[in-house]
């Protein structure tokens, strides 16, 4: 991906996608409650059921990525979701609603491994970290803009505003697909031997224990990510007595912070081991969870407000350290020949905690507010320690942003998902100067 125009097309596609999603996601429950007349709880149950069933698309997406390439799966997923959103205005009862939200759920679940694999096919080395950081930053900005547009549309108080929002979301997916399908990838030039090694299915992933360990260690952190949208609003308003308006302000602080700081933070992080940055991000998450636990002992007043903002700032800092770097770490740790399957397995470490978070976090909170924060704190600290201990078993190119394979060694070790020396010590890795990193 050497041409600036390719980067430009990619980022435009991501911004358009995020803007469309930002228009709809905050209103998903309200939209179907408004158009079907169903209770919010019924709408939530239908959407959750579709999301759980949608998890089946994760392993299927991994196989399709390895067979047809990430771009084909990515564009196909956009088209499927766009078509489903065009049918949303027809949903006037629970059955039809389920039938139109299920394709969206399938596409949503297939999207993360597809987009990560696509990035891995178009950029390499430290450029991968930087592009993931830029993507994360601009997507946050796009979703924020989408939310503002949706709010302005609904302020008009007309039913047509709901239909306009879902159709604009569909259009956003189609425009994103149009931009991304024009970006060339390295897949067409992959060695024949690498293509042949895509056979073997998920057995290859099951034998890659370091990668499975990396995926399992992500589960506590992924659950921690859900705090801002699931646990924190209930905790602040119900337990701390904070006004509901504060929740929106804190969400804005987090979103704006990611949008403005992710790129400069990642420029610094590419100088260090990815595993250490990911672990540090988890430690900072733990500090924010501990701070929220302490806030439960405070009374109303200025100290409480300052503490809430400080804890949210720490949470945002944890995201800045962990988010883009973790994506780059996993993309490099996944063997090229079976990258789709590997990233599909890794994405389950996000999808499952995300699906379980509402029940898990509220259940813990019902037992003990402080206990919930301490459980989350212990989980992310364990994840941080585990990633550091796993470091020596991961490929050198995954751990060190500026690393590459010795050209005389060939791709055997990386394709097998082995560590720095590969199976039988067939691959050696060495640092590479920044100017030599492949663009």
Coordinates of N, CA and C in Angstrom, one line a residue, residues 136-339:
X136 N -8.6 3.8 14.1 CA -9.3 3.9 15.4 C -9.7 5.4 15.7
X137 N -8.8 6.3 15.4 CA -9.0 7.7 15.7 C -10.2 8.2 14.8
X138 N -10.1 8.0 13.5 CA -11.1 8.5 12.6 C -12.5 7.8 12.8
X139 N -12.5 6.6 13.2 CA -13.8 5.9 13.4 C -14.5 6.5 14.6
X140 N -13.7 6.8 15.6 CA -14.3 7.5 16.8 C -14.9 8.8 16.4
X141 N -14.2 9.6 15.6 CA -14.7 10.8 15.1 C -15.9 10.7 14.3
X142 N -15.9 9.7 13.4 CA -17.0 9.4 12.5 C -18.3 9.0 13.3
X143 N -18.1 8.1 14.3 CA -19.2 7.7 15.0 C -19.8 8.9 15.9
X144 N -18.9 9.7 16.4 CA -19.4 10.9 17.1 C -20.2 11.8 16.2
X145 N -19.7 12.0 15.0 CA -20.4 12.9 14.0 C -21.7 12.3 13.6
X146 N -21.7 10.9 13.4 CA -23.0 10.3 13.1 C -24.0 10.4 14.2
X147 N -23.6 10.3 15.4 CA -24.5 10.5 16.5 C -25.1 11.9 16.6
X148 N -24.3 12.9 16.3 CA -24.8 14.3 16.2 C -25.8 14.5 15.1
X149 N -25.5 13.9 13.9 CA -26.4 14.0 12.8 C -27.7 13.4 13.1
X150 N -27.7 12.2 13.7 CA -28.9 11.5 14.1 C -29.7 12.3 15.1
X151 N -29.0 12.9 16.0 CA -29.7 13.7 17.0 C -30.4 14.9 16.4
X152 N -29.8 15.5 15.4 CA -30.4 16.7 14.7 C -31.6 16.2 13.9
X153 N -31.5 15.0 13.3 CA -32.6 14.5 12.5 C -33.8 14.3 13.3
X154 N -33.6 13.6 14.5 CA -34.7 13.3 15.4 C -35.3 14.5 16.0
X155 N -34.5 15.5 16.2 CA -35.0 16.8 16.8 C -36.2 17.4 16.0
X156 N -36.2 17.0 14.7 CA -37.4 17.5 13.9 C -38.7 16.9 14.3
X157 N -38.6 15.7 15.0 CA -39.8 15.1 15.6 C -40.7 14.4 14.5
X158 N -40.2 14.0 13.4 CA -40.9 13.4 12.4 C -40.6 11.9 12.2
X159 N -41.6 11.1 11.9 CA -41.3 9.6 11.7 C -40.3 9.4 10.6
X160 N -40.4 10.2 9.6 CA -39.5 10.1 8.4 C -38.0 10.1 8.8
X161 N -37.7 10.8 10.0 CA -36.3 10.9 10.4 C -35.7 9.5 10.7
X162 N -36.5 8.6 11.3 CA -36.1 7.3 11.6 C -35.7 6.5 10.3
X163 N -36.6 6.6 9.4 CA -36.3 5.9 8.1 C -35.1 6.5 7.4
X164 N -35.0 7.8 7.5 CA -33.8 8.5 6.8 C -32.5 8.0 7.5
X165 N -32.5 7.8 8.8 CA -31.3 7.4 9.4 C -30.9 6.0 9.0
X166 N -31.8 5.0 8.9 CA -31.4 3.7 8.6 C -31.0 3.6 7.1
X167 N -31.6 4.4 6.2 CA -31.3 4.4 4.8 C -29.9 5.1 4.6
X168 N -29.6 6.1 5.4 CA -28.3 6.7 5.4 C -27.2 5.7 5.9
X169 N -27.5 4.9 6.9 CA -26.6 3.9 7.3 C -26.3 2.9 6.2
X170 N -27.4 2.5 5.5 CA -27.2 1.5 4.4 C -26.3 2.2 3.3
X171 N -26.6 3.4 3.0 CA -25.8 4.1 2.0 C -24.3 4.2 2.4
X172 N -24.1 4.4 3.7 CA -22.7 4.5 4.2 C -22.0 3.2 4.0
X173 N -22.6 2.1 4.2 CA -22.0 0.8 4.0 C -21.6 0.6 2.5
X174 N -22.5 1.0 1.6 CA -22.3 0.8 0.2 C -21.1 1.7 -0.3
X175 N -21.1 2.9 0.2 CA -20.0 3.8 -0.1 C -18.7 3.3 0.4
X176 N -18.7 2.8 1.6 CA -17.4 2.2 2.2 C -17.0 1.0 1.3
X177 N -17.9 0.2 0.9 CA -17.6 -1.0 0.1 C -17.0 -0.5 -1.2
X178 N -17.6 0.5 -1.8 CA -17.0 1.0 -3.1 C -15.6 1.5 -3.0
X179 N -15.3 2.2 -1.9 CA -13.9 2.7 -1.7 C -12.9 1.5 -1.5
X180 N -13.3 0.6 -0.6 CA -12.4 -0.5 -0.2 C -12.1 -1.5 -1.3
X181 N -13.1 -1.7 -2.2 CA -12.9 -2.7 -3.2 C -11.9 -2.3 -4.3
X182 N -11.6 -1.0 -4.3 CA -10.6 -0.5 -5.3 C -9.2 -0.6 -4.8
X183 N -8.9 -1.0 -3.5 CA -7.6 -1.0 -2.9 C -6.9 -2.3 -3.2
X184 N -5.8 -2.3 -3.9 CA -5.1 -3.6 -4.2 C -4.5 -4.2 -2.9
X185 N -4.3 -5.5 -2.9 CA -3.8 -6.2 -1.8 C -2.6 -7.1 -2.2
X186 N -1.9 -7.6 -1.3 CA -0.8 -8.5 -1.6 C -1.2 -10.0 -1.9
X187 N -2.5 -10.3 -1.7 CA -2.9 -11.6 -1.8 C -2.7 -12.2 -3.2
X188 N -2.8 -11.4 -4.2 CA -2.6 -12.0 -5.6 C -1.2 -12.4 -5.8
X189 N -0.2 -11.9 -5.1 CA 1.2 -12.2 -5.3 C 1.7 -13.2 -4.2
X190 N 0.8 -13.8 -3.4 CA 1.2 -14.8 -2.4 C 1.8 -16.0 -3.0
X191 N 2.9 -16.6 -2.5 CA 3.5 -17.8 -3.1 C 2.5 -18.9 -3.1
X192 N 2.6 -19.8 -4.1 CA 1.7 -20.9 -4.3 C 1.7 -21.8 -3.0
X193 N 2.9 -22.0 -2.5 CA 3.1 -22.8 -1.3 C 2.3 -22.3 -0.1
X194 N 2.2 -20.9 0.0 CA 1.5 -20.3 1.1 C 0.0 -20.6 0.9
X195 N -0.5 -20.4 -0.4 CA -1.9 -20.6 -0.6 C -2.3 -22.1 -0.3
X196 N -1.4 -23.0 -0.7 CA -1.7 -24.4 -0.5 C -1.8 -24.7 1.0
X197 N -1.0 -24.0 1.8 CA -1.0 -24.3 3.3 C -2.2 -23.8 4.0
X198 N -3.1 -23.1 3.3 CA -4.3 -22.7 3.9 C -5.2 -23.8 4.2
X199 N -5.0 -25.0 3.7 CA -5.7 -26.2 4.0 C -5.4 -26.6 5.4
X200 N -6.3 -27.3 6.0 CA -6.1 -27.8 7.4 C -7.1 -27.2 8.4
X201 N -7.8 -26.2 7.9 CA -8.9 -25.6 8.8 C -8.4 -25.1 10.1
X202 N -9.3 -25.2 11.1 CA -9.1 -24.7 12.4 C -8.1 -25.6 13.2
X203 N -7.8 -26.7 12.7 CA -6.8 -27.6 13.4 C -5.5 -26.8 13.5
X204 N -5.1 -26.1 12.5 CA -3.9 -25.3 12.6 C -3.9 -24.2 13.7
X205 N -5.1 -23.6 13.9 CA -5.2 -22.6 14.9 C -5.2 -23.3 16.3
X206 N -5.8 -24.5 16.4 CA -5.8 -25.2 17.7 C -4.4 -25.6 18.1
X207 N -3.5 -25.9 17.1 CA -2.1 -26.3 17.5 C -1.2 -25.1 17.8
X208 N -1.7 -23.9 17.5 CA -0.9 -22.7 17.7 C -1.2 -22.2 19.1
X209 N -0.6 -22.8 20.1 CA -0.9 -22.5 21.5 C -0.6 -21.1 21.9
X210 N 0.5 -20.5 21.4 CA 0.8 -19.1 21.8 C -0.3 -18.1 21.3
X211 N -0.8 -18.4 20.1 CA -1.9 -17.5 19.6 C -3.2 -17.7 20.4
X212 N -3.5 -19.0 20.7 CA -4.7 -19.2 21.6 C -4.5 -18.6 22.9
X213 N -3.3 -18.6 23.5 CA -3.1 -18.0 24.8 C -3.3 -16.5 24.7
X214 N -2.8 -15.9 23.6 CA -3.0 -14.5 23.4 C -4.5 -14.1 23.3
X215 N -5.3 -15.0 22.7 CA -6.7 -14.7 22.5 C -7.4 -14.9 23.9
X216 N -7.1 -15.9 24.6 CA -7.7 -16.1 25.9 C -7.4 -15.0 26.9
X217 N -6.2 -14.5 26.8 CA -5.8 -13.4 27.7 C -6.5 -12.1 27.4
X218 N -7.1 -12.0 26.2 CA -7.8 -10.8 25.8 C -9.2 -10.7 26.4
X219 N -9.7 -11.9 26.9 CA -11.1 -11.9 27.4 C -11.3 -11.0 28.5
X220 N -10.5 -11.0 29.6 CA -10.8 -10.0 30.7 C -10.7 -8.6 30.3
X221 N -9.8 -8.3 29.4 CA -9.6 -6.9 28.9 C -10.8 -6.5 28.1
X222 N -11.3 -7.4 27.2 CA -12.5 -7.1 26.4 C -13.7 -6.8 27.3
X223 N -13.8 -7.6 28.3 CA -14.9 -7.3 29.3 C -14.8 -6.0 29.9
X224 N -13.5 -5.6 30.2 CA -13.3 -4.3 30.8 C -13.7 -3.1 29.9
X225 N -13.5 -3.4 28.6 CA -13.9 -2.3 27.6 C -15.4 -2.0 27.7
X226 N -16.2 -2.9 28.1 CA -17.6 -2.7 28.1 C -18.1 -1.9 29.3
X227 N -17.2 -1.6 30.2 CA -17.6 -0.8 31.4 C -18.2 0.5 31.0
X228 N -17.6 1.2 30.1 CA -18.1 2.6 29.8 C -19.5 2.6 29.3
X229 N -19.9 1.6 28.6 CA -21.3 1.6 28.0 C -22.3 0.8 28.8
X230 N -21.8 -0.1 29.7 CA -22.8 -1.0 30.4 C -22.8 -0.7 31.9
X231 N -21.6 -0.8 32.6 CA -21.6 -0.7 34.0 C -21.6 0.7 34.5
X232 N -20.8 1.6 33.9 CA -20.5 2.9 34.4 C -21.8 3.8 34.5
X233 N -22.7 3.8 33.5 CA -23.9 4.6 33.6 C -24.7 4.2 34.8
X234 N -24.9 2.9 35.0 CA -25.7 2.4 36.2 C -25.0 2.8 37.5
X235 N -23.7 2.6 37.5 CA -22.9 2.8 38.8 C -23.0 4.3 39.1
X236 N -22.8 5.2 38.2 CA -22.7 6.6 38.4 C -24.1 7.1 38.9
X237 N -25.1 6.8 38.2 CA -26.4 7.3 38.5 C -27.1 6.6 39.7
X238 N -26.9 5.3 39.7 CA -27.6 4.5 40.8 C -26.9 4.5 42.1
X239 N -25.6 4.3 42.1 CA -24.8 4.2 43.3 C -24.2 5.5 43.8
X240 N -23.7 6.3 42.9 CA -23.0 7.5 43.3 C -23.9 8.7 43.3
X241 N -25.1 8.5 42.7 CA -26.0 9.6 42.7 C -25.7 10.8 41.8
X242 N -24.9 10.5 40.7 CA -24.5 11.5 39.8 C -25.6 11.8 38.8
X243 N -25.7 12.9 38.2 CA -26.7 13.2 37.3 C -26.5 12.5 36.0
X244 N -27.6 12.1 35.3 CA -27.5 11.4 34.0 C -26.7 12.1 33.0
X245 N -26.8 13.4 33.0 CA -26.0 14.2 32.0 C -24.5 14.0 32.1
X246 N -24.0 13.6 33.3 CA -22.6 13.3 33.4 C -22.2 12.1 32.6
X247 N -23.1 11.2 32.4 CA -22.7 10.0 31.6 C -22.4 10.3 30.2
X248 N -23.2 11.2 29.6 CA -22.9 11.6 28.2 C -21.6 12.4 28.1
X249 N -21.3 13.2 29.1 CA -20.1 14.0 29.1 C -18.9 13.1 29.2
X250 N -19.0 12.1 30.0 CA -17.8 11.2 30.2 C -17.6 10.4 28.9
X251 N -18.7 10.0 28.3 CA -18.6 9.3 27.0 C -17.9 10.2 25.9
X252 N -18.3 11.4 25.9 CA -17.7 12.4 25.0 C -16.2 12.5 25.3
X253 N -15.8 12.6 26.6 CA -14.4 12.7 26.9 C -13.6 11.5 26.4
X254 N -14.2 10.3 26.5 CA -13.5 9.1 26.0 C -13.4 9.2 24.5
X255 N -14.5 9.5 23.8 CA -14.5 9.4 22.4 C -13.6 10.5 21.8
X256 N -13.6 11.7 22.3 CA -12.8 12.8 21.8 C -11.3 12.5 22.1
X257 N -11.1 11.9 23.3 CA -9.7 11.6 23.6 C -9.1 10.6 22.7
X258 N -9.8 9.5 22.3 CA -9.3 8.5 21.4 C -9.1 9.2 20.0
X259 N -10.1 10.0 19.6 CA -10.0 10.6 18.3 C -8.8 11.5 18.1
X260 N -8.5 12.2 19.2 CA -7.4 13.2 19.1 C -6.0 12.6 19.4
X261 N -5.9 11.6 20.3 CA -4.7 11.2 20.8 C -4.2 9.9 20.3
X262 N -5.0 9.1 19.6 CA -4.6 7.7 19.3 C -3.4 7.7 18.3
X263 N -3.4 8.6 17.3 CA -2.3 8.6 16.3 C -1.0 9.0 17.0
X264 N -0.9 10.2 17.7 CA 0.4 10.5 18.3 C 0.8 9.5 19.4
X265 N -0.1 8.9 20.1 CA 0.3 7.9 21.1 C 0.9 6.7 20.4
X266 N 0.3 6.3 19.3 CA 0.9 5.1 18.6 C 2.2 5.4 17.9
X267 N 2.4 6.6 17.5 CA 3.7 7.0 17.0 C 4.9 6.8 18.0
X268 N 4.5 7.0 19.2 CA 5.5 6.7 20.3 C 5.6 5.2 20.6
X269 N 4.5 4.5 20.6 CA 4.5 3.1 21.0 C 5.2 2.2 20.0
X270 N 5.3 2.6 18.7 CA 6.0 1.7 17.8 C 7.4 1.6 18.0
X271 N 8.0 2.4 19.0 CA 9.4 2.3 19.3 C 9.6 1.2 20.4
X272 N 8.5 0.6 20.9 CA 8.6 -0.3 22.0 C 8.0 -1.7 21.6
X273 N 8.2 -2.7 22.5 CA 7.6 -4.0 22.2 C 6.0 -3.8 22.3
X274 N 5.4 -4.5 21.4 CA 3.9 -4.4 21.4 C 3.3 -5.1 22.6
X275 N 3.9 -6.2 23.0 CA 3.4 -6.9 24.2 C 3.5 -6.0 25.5
X276 N 4.6 -5.2 25.6 CA 4.7 -4.4 26.8 C 3.7 -3.2 26.7
X277 N 3.4 -2.7 25.5 CA 2.4 -1.6 25.4 C 1.0 -2.2 25.8
X278 N 0.7 -3.4 25.3 CA -0.6 -4.0 25.6 C -0.7 -4.3 27.1
X279 N 0.3 -4.8 27.7 CA 0.3 -5.1 29.1 C 0.2 -3.8 29.9
X280 N 0.9 -2.7 29.5 CA 0.8 -1.4 30.2 C -0.7 -0.9 30.1
X281 N -1.3 -1.0 28.9 CA -2.7 -0.6 28.8 C -3.6 -1.3 29.7
X282 N -3.4 -2.6 29.9 CA -4.2 -3.4 30.9 C -4.0 -2.9 32.3
X283 N -2.7 -2.6 32.6 CA -2.4 -2.1 34.0 C -3.1 -0.8 34.2
X284 N -3.1 0.1 33.2 CA -3.8 1.4 33.4 C -5.3 1.2 33.5
X285 N -5.9 0.2 32.7 CA -7.3 -0.1 32.9 C -7.5 -0.5 34.4
X286 N -6.6 -1.3 35.0 CA -6.8 -1.7 36.4 C -6.8 -0.5 37.3
X287 N -5.9 0.4 37.0 CA -5.9 1.6 37.8 C -7.2 2.4 37.8
X288 N -7.8 2.5 36.6 CA -9.0 3.2 36.4 C -10.2 2.4 37.2
X289 N -10.2 1.1 37.1 CA -11.2 0.3 37.8 C -11.0 0.5 39.3
X290 N -9.8 0.5 39.8 CA -9.5 0.7 41.2 C -10.0 2.1 41.7
X291 N -9.8 3.1 40.8 CA -10.3 4.4 41.1 C -11.8 4.5 41.2
X292 N -12.5 3.8 40.3 CA -14.0 3.8 40.3 C -14.4 3.1 41.6
X293 N -13.7 2.1 42.1 CA -14.1 1.4 43.3 C -14.0 2.4 44.5
X294 N -12.9 3.1 44.5 CA -12.7 4.1 45.6 C -13.7 5.2 45.6
X295 N -14.2 5.6 44.4 CA -15.2 6.6 44.3 C -16.5 6.2 45.1
X296 N -16.7 4.9 45.2 CA -17.9 4.5 45.9 C -17.9 4.9 47.3
X297 N -16.8 5.2 47.9 CA -16.6 5.6 49.3 C -16.7 7.1 49.5
X298 N -16.8 7.8 48.4 CA -16.8 9.3 48.4 C -18.3 9.8 48.6
X299 N -18.4 11.0 49.1 CA -19.7 11.6 49.1 C -19.9 12.5 47.9
X300 N -21.1 13.0 47.8 CA -21.4 13.9 46.7 C -20.5 15.2 46.8
X301 N -20.1 15.8 45.7 CA -19.4 17.0 45.8 C -18.3 17.1 44.7
X302 N -17.5 18.1 44.9 CA -16.5 18.4 43.9 C -15.5 17.2 43.8
X303 N -15.1 16.6 44.9 CA -14.1 15.5 44.9 C -14.6 14.4 44.1
X304 N -15.9 14.1 44.2 CA -16.5 13.0 43.4 C -16.4 13.3 41.9
X305 N -16.8 14.5 41.5 CA -16.8 14.8 40.1 C -15.3 14.8 39.5
X306 N -14.4 15.3 40.3 CA -13.0 15.3 39.9 C -12.5 13.8 39.7
X307 N -12.9 13.0 40.7 CA -12.5 11.6 40.7 C -13.1 10.9 39.5
X308 N -14.3 11.1 39.2 CA -14.9 10.4 38.1 C -14.2 10.8 36.8
X309 N -13.9 12.1 36.6 CA -13.2 12.5 35.4 C -11.8 11.9 35.3
X310 N -11.1 11.9 36.5 CA -9.8 11.3 36.5 C -9.8 9.8 36.2
X311 N -10.8 9.1 36.7 CA -10.9 7.6 36.4 C -11.2 7.4 35.0
X312 N -12.1 8.2 34.4 CA -12.4 8.1 33.0 C -11.2 8.4 32.1
X313 N -10.4 9.4 32.5 CA -9.2 9.8 31.8 C -8.2 8.6 31.8
X314 N -8.1 7.9 32.9 CA -7.3 6.7 33.0 C -7.8 5.6 32.1
X315 N -9.1 5.4 32.1 CA -9.7 4.4 31.2 C -9.4 4.7 29.8
X316 N -9.5 6.0 29.4 CA -9.2 6.4 28.0 C -7.7 6.1 27.7
X317 N -6.8 6.4 28.7 CA -5.4 6.2 28.5 C -5.1 4.7 28.3
X318 N -5.8 3.9 29.0 CA -5.7 2.4 28.8 C -6.1 2.0 27.4
X319 N -7.2 2.6 26.9 CA -7.6 2.3 25.5 C -6.5 2.8 24.5
X320 N -6.0 3.9 24.7 CA -5.0 4.4 23.8 C -3.7 3.5 23.7
X321 N -3.3 3.0 24.9 CA -2.2 2.1 24.9 C -2.5 0.7 24.4
X322 N -3.7 0.3 24.6 CA -4.0 -1.1 24.3 C -4.6 -1.3 22.9
X323 N -5.6 -0.5 22.5 CA -6.4 -0.8 21.4 C -5.7 -1.1 20.1
X324 N -5.1 0.0 19.5 CA -4.5 -0.2 18.2 C -3.3 -1.2 18.2
X325 N -2.5 -1.1 19.3 CA -1.4 -1.9 19.5 C -1.7 -3.4 19.6
X326 N -2.8 -3.7 20.3 CA -3.3 -5.1 20.4 C -3.7 -5.6 19.1
X327 N -4.3 -4.8 18.3 CA -4.7 -5.3 16.9 C -3.5 -5.6 16.1
X328 N -2.5 -4.7 16.1 CA -1.3 -4.9 15.4 C -0.6 -6.2 15.9
X329 N -0.5 -6.4 17.2 CA 0.2 -7.5 17.7 C -0.5 -8.8 17.2
X330 N -1.8 -8.9 17.3 CA -2.5 -10.1 16.8 C -2.3 -10.3 15.3
X331 N -2.4 -9.2 14.6 CA -2.3 -9.4 13.1 C -1.0 -9.9 12.7
X332 N 0.1 -9.5 13.4 CA 1.4 -10.0 13.1 C 1.6 -11.4 13.7
X333 N 1.0 -11.7 14.8 CA 1.1 -13.1 15.4 C 0.4 -14.1 14.6
X334 N -0.6 -13.7 13.8 CA -1.4 -14.7 13.0 C -0.6 -15.1 11.7
X335 N -0.4 -16.4 11.5 CA 0.4 -16.8 10.3 C -0.3 -16.4 9.1
X336 N 0.4 -15.9 8.1 CA -0.2 -15.3 6.9 C -1.1 -16.2 6.1
X337 N -0.7 -17.5 6.0 CA -1.5 -18.4 5.2 C -2.9 -18.7 5.8
X338 N -3.0 -18.7 7.1 CA -4.3 -18.9 7.8 C -4.7 -17.8 8.6
X339 N -4.4 -16.6 8.2 CA -4.6 -15.4 9.0 C -6.1 -15.2 9.3

